[in-house]
Amino acid sequence: AAVRKAIDAGQPAGAAGAAGGDGHQPIRTAVVRAAQLARDAEDNARNRQHAKGKNTARERLDLLLDTGSFEEIGRFRGGNINGGKAGAAVITGFGLVYGRKVAVYAQDFSVRGGSLGREEGEKICHLMDMAINLKVPIVAIVDSGGARIQEGVAALTQYGHIFRRTCEASGFVPQISLILGPCAGGAVYCPALTDLIVMTRENSSMFVTGPDVVKTATGETISMNDLGGGKVHSTRSGVAHYLGEDEADAIDYARTVLAYLPSSSDDEPPTYAYAVTRAERETAKRLATIVPDNDRQPYDVLDVIRCITDYGEFVQVHELFAASAVVGFACIEGHPVGIVANQPNVLAGILDVDASEKIARFVRLCDAFNLPVITLVDTPGYKPGAEQEHAGIIRRGAKVIYAYANAQVPMITVVLRKAFGGAYIVMGSKAIGADMNFAWPSSQIAVLGATGAVNIIHRKDLQKAKETGRDVDELRARLVADYQASTVNANLSLETGQIDAMIDPEQTREAIAESLRTLAGKRRVRRTDKHHGNQPL
Ligand code: HXC
């Protein structure tokens, strides 16, 4: 470290005391040369990157890591100090995020377009091996033209090595990818295999084949941004989990998410001091007024979430994608949790293919990293229609079930309003594996909504009424009202133990907190010796 600091300062280690002909001249010359090389490289990087509205790789590391905490590995690896080449196109090392260690690699676009050759691949793999060994998260800062064309298939091989390590680390240490420049070709699968992808509105792109190849192959003309920019991947493809307004915002999001996650699956998430305030009781009372009496009227489930979490804080994942579901991180009494909720404000909170995958992937993330899952239910069910059936709602909707049924973290579910049919079962029901289930008095739990149910079970009565000239609409309305009053509620679920208690909305935070305390020691149980399940994909 003394040598590294001396290099940064452009001074040989122990320079002050060693001035004068002491026989250390060759060493000092080499260190000074290396320091100069490093400064020139950063000057060059600044010129090239700033001209494109981007930070340099080192400036990004400064934004990501606690001040002065970066410890670089292999600074000059792949360089030629006498030949004036500072090093490889990737910077690797360790640093602290809110005081906790992370491994990080940052591709340096100012060096051969950040492209990945043998040296870069080996540096990244070495860092990943160390991170897995040390059980710390891995953050990748991507800004690269992809496989180094001059190195041919040797460069491609390095991607294979990185893919393999990313899979090895998956579910063991958190992995976050910040895409702050191009990420093209098969290289996109490096971030794709990680837990979270963060992009920016400008200068960030991901595509398997770029606009030129698309034009040649299909004749389609499309810009880089429309093909694979941050906005497209955050709103349409779901590839990105957060869209940063700029690099600083994107990096800040990565820091925030890391604050909720443990360093590895062997660790518990960090905990934070939390003191109950009088405002909390006032906030709890607000819960009683959020869900409208009219069950066809939407409301914002974020209002419910903010009344339940510490300081009303909630960090969304996939905020702009599949908005009929909401997922994200929060704390309850200082303990990080994952929250999954239907969003009645968007398509009544329906489960479509995208919402299903959004929920499933988030539950898997929470389960891998020991975060309890709190589920807030208000959904009319899986989305009907040919478009969804043909998009694979059977296969993709199954992922929600697979995620909940296999999760072994504490799971607490609150039915706020509608929980119809399959959605009642898949959204963290007790039958599927949740530990504690509650219902608000406004709960409507049934196989079908009242109108749908009446149309089926009273079809003959309605038909007969029509044939005998009676008022069919009046009869249907009466039957619907009867069904609603007698069946569409939480009674049967309470009587069969599928719901543990009916709670007033204002008791929700306390009920969740108490359940979390009860479930704190929940152990993971391995029931069979199989290699792994065959998840629907
Ligand atoms: C070697 C590369 C390079 C690459 C860029 N450079 N990409 N050198 N291999 N893959 C170099 C350029 O020659 C240039 O060098 C410098 O980096 C900056 O590049 P520019 O083109 O000037 O930058 P820009 O205009 O911003 O364009 C960025 C870009 C473009 C869109 C990324 O460079 C590009 O299209 N690159 C090639 C992308 C690509 O097809 N990669 C292979 C993907 S396949 P000088 O010396 O002039 O400054 C792949 C397979 C992975 O990655 C397989 C995994 C299974």
mmCIF file of N, CA and C in Angstrom, residues 182 188 266 291 296 313 337 429-430 493 516:
data_model
loop_
_atom_site.group_PDB
_atom_site.id
_atom_site.type_symbol
_atom_site.label_atom_id
_atom_site.label_comp_id
_atom_site.label_asym_id
_atom_site.label_seq_id
_atom_site.Cartn_x
_atom_site.Cartn_y
_atom_site.Cartn_z
ATOM 1 N N PRO A 182 -21.424 1.294 -23.980
ATOM 2 C CA PRO A 182 -21.940 0.177 -24.777
ATOM 3 C C PRO A 182 -21.705 -1.178 -24.112
ATOM 4 N N VAL A 188 -23.353 -9.102 -23.614
ATOM 5 C CA VAL A 188 -24.521 -8.708 -22.804
ATOM 6 C C VAL A 188 -24.872 -9.778 -21.775
ATOM 7 N N ASP A 266 -24.357 -16.655 2.930
ATOM 8 C CA ASP A 266 -24.008 -17.197 4.248
ATOM 9 C C ASP A 266 -24.249 -16.187 5.367
ATOM 10 N N VAL A 291 -57.610 2.303 1.006
ATOM 11 C CA VAL A 291 -58.369 1.448 0.089
ATOM 12 C C VAL A 291 -59.809 1.974 -0.010
ATOM 13 N N ARG A 296 -64.208 -1.200 -7.240
ATOM 14 C CA ARG A 296 -63.755 -0.986 -8.617
ATOM 15 C C ARG A 296 -62.841 0.233 -8.718
ATOM 16 N N GLU A 313 -39.636 4.541 3.715
ATOM 17 C CA GLU A 313 -38.687 4.351 2.598
ATOM 18 C C GLU A 313 -38.946 3.044 1.854
ATOM 19 N N VAL A 337 -36.185 -6.066 4.267
ATOM 20 C CA VAL A 337 -37.135 -7.059 3.756
ATOM 21 C C VAL A 337 -37.361 -6.787 2.278
ATOM 22 N N SER A 429 -49.714 -17.427 -0.673
ATOM 23 C CA SER A 429 -50.714 -18.025 0.226
ATOM 24 C C SER A 429 -50.008 -18.947 1.207
ATOM 25 N N LYS A 430 -50.755 -19.324 2.238
ATOM 26 C CA LYS A 430 -50.169 -20.245 3.210
ATOM 27 C C LYS A 430 -49.943 -21.610 2.553
ATOM 28 N N SER A 493 -61.324 -18.712 4.460
ATOM 29 C CA SER A 493 -59.867 -18.783 4.635
ATOM 30 C C SER A 493 -59.504 -18.758 6.113
ATOM 31 N N LEU A 516 -42.249 -11.035 11.974
ATOM 32 C CA LEU A 516 -40.816 -11.110 11.655
ATOM 33 C C LEU A 516 -40.017 -11.509 12.894
#
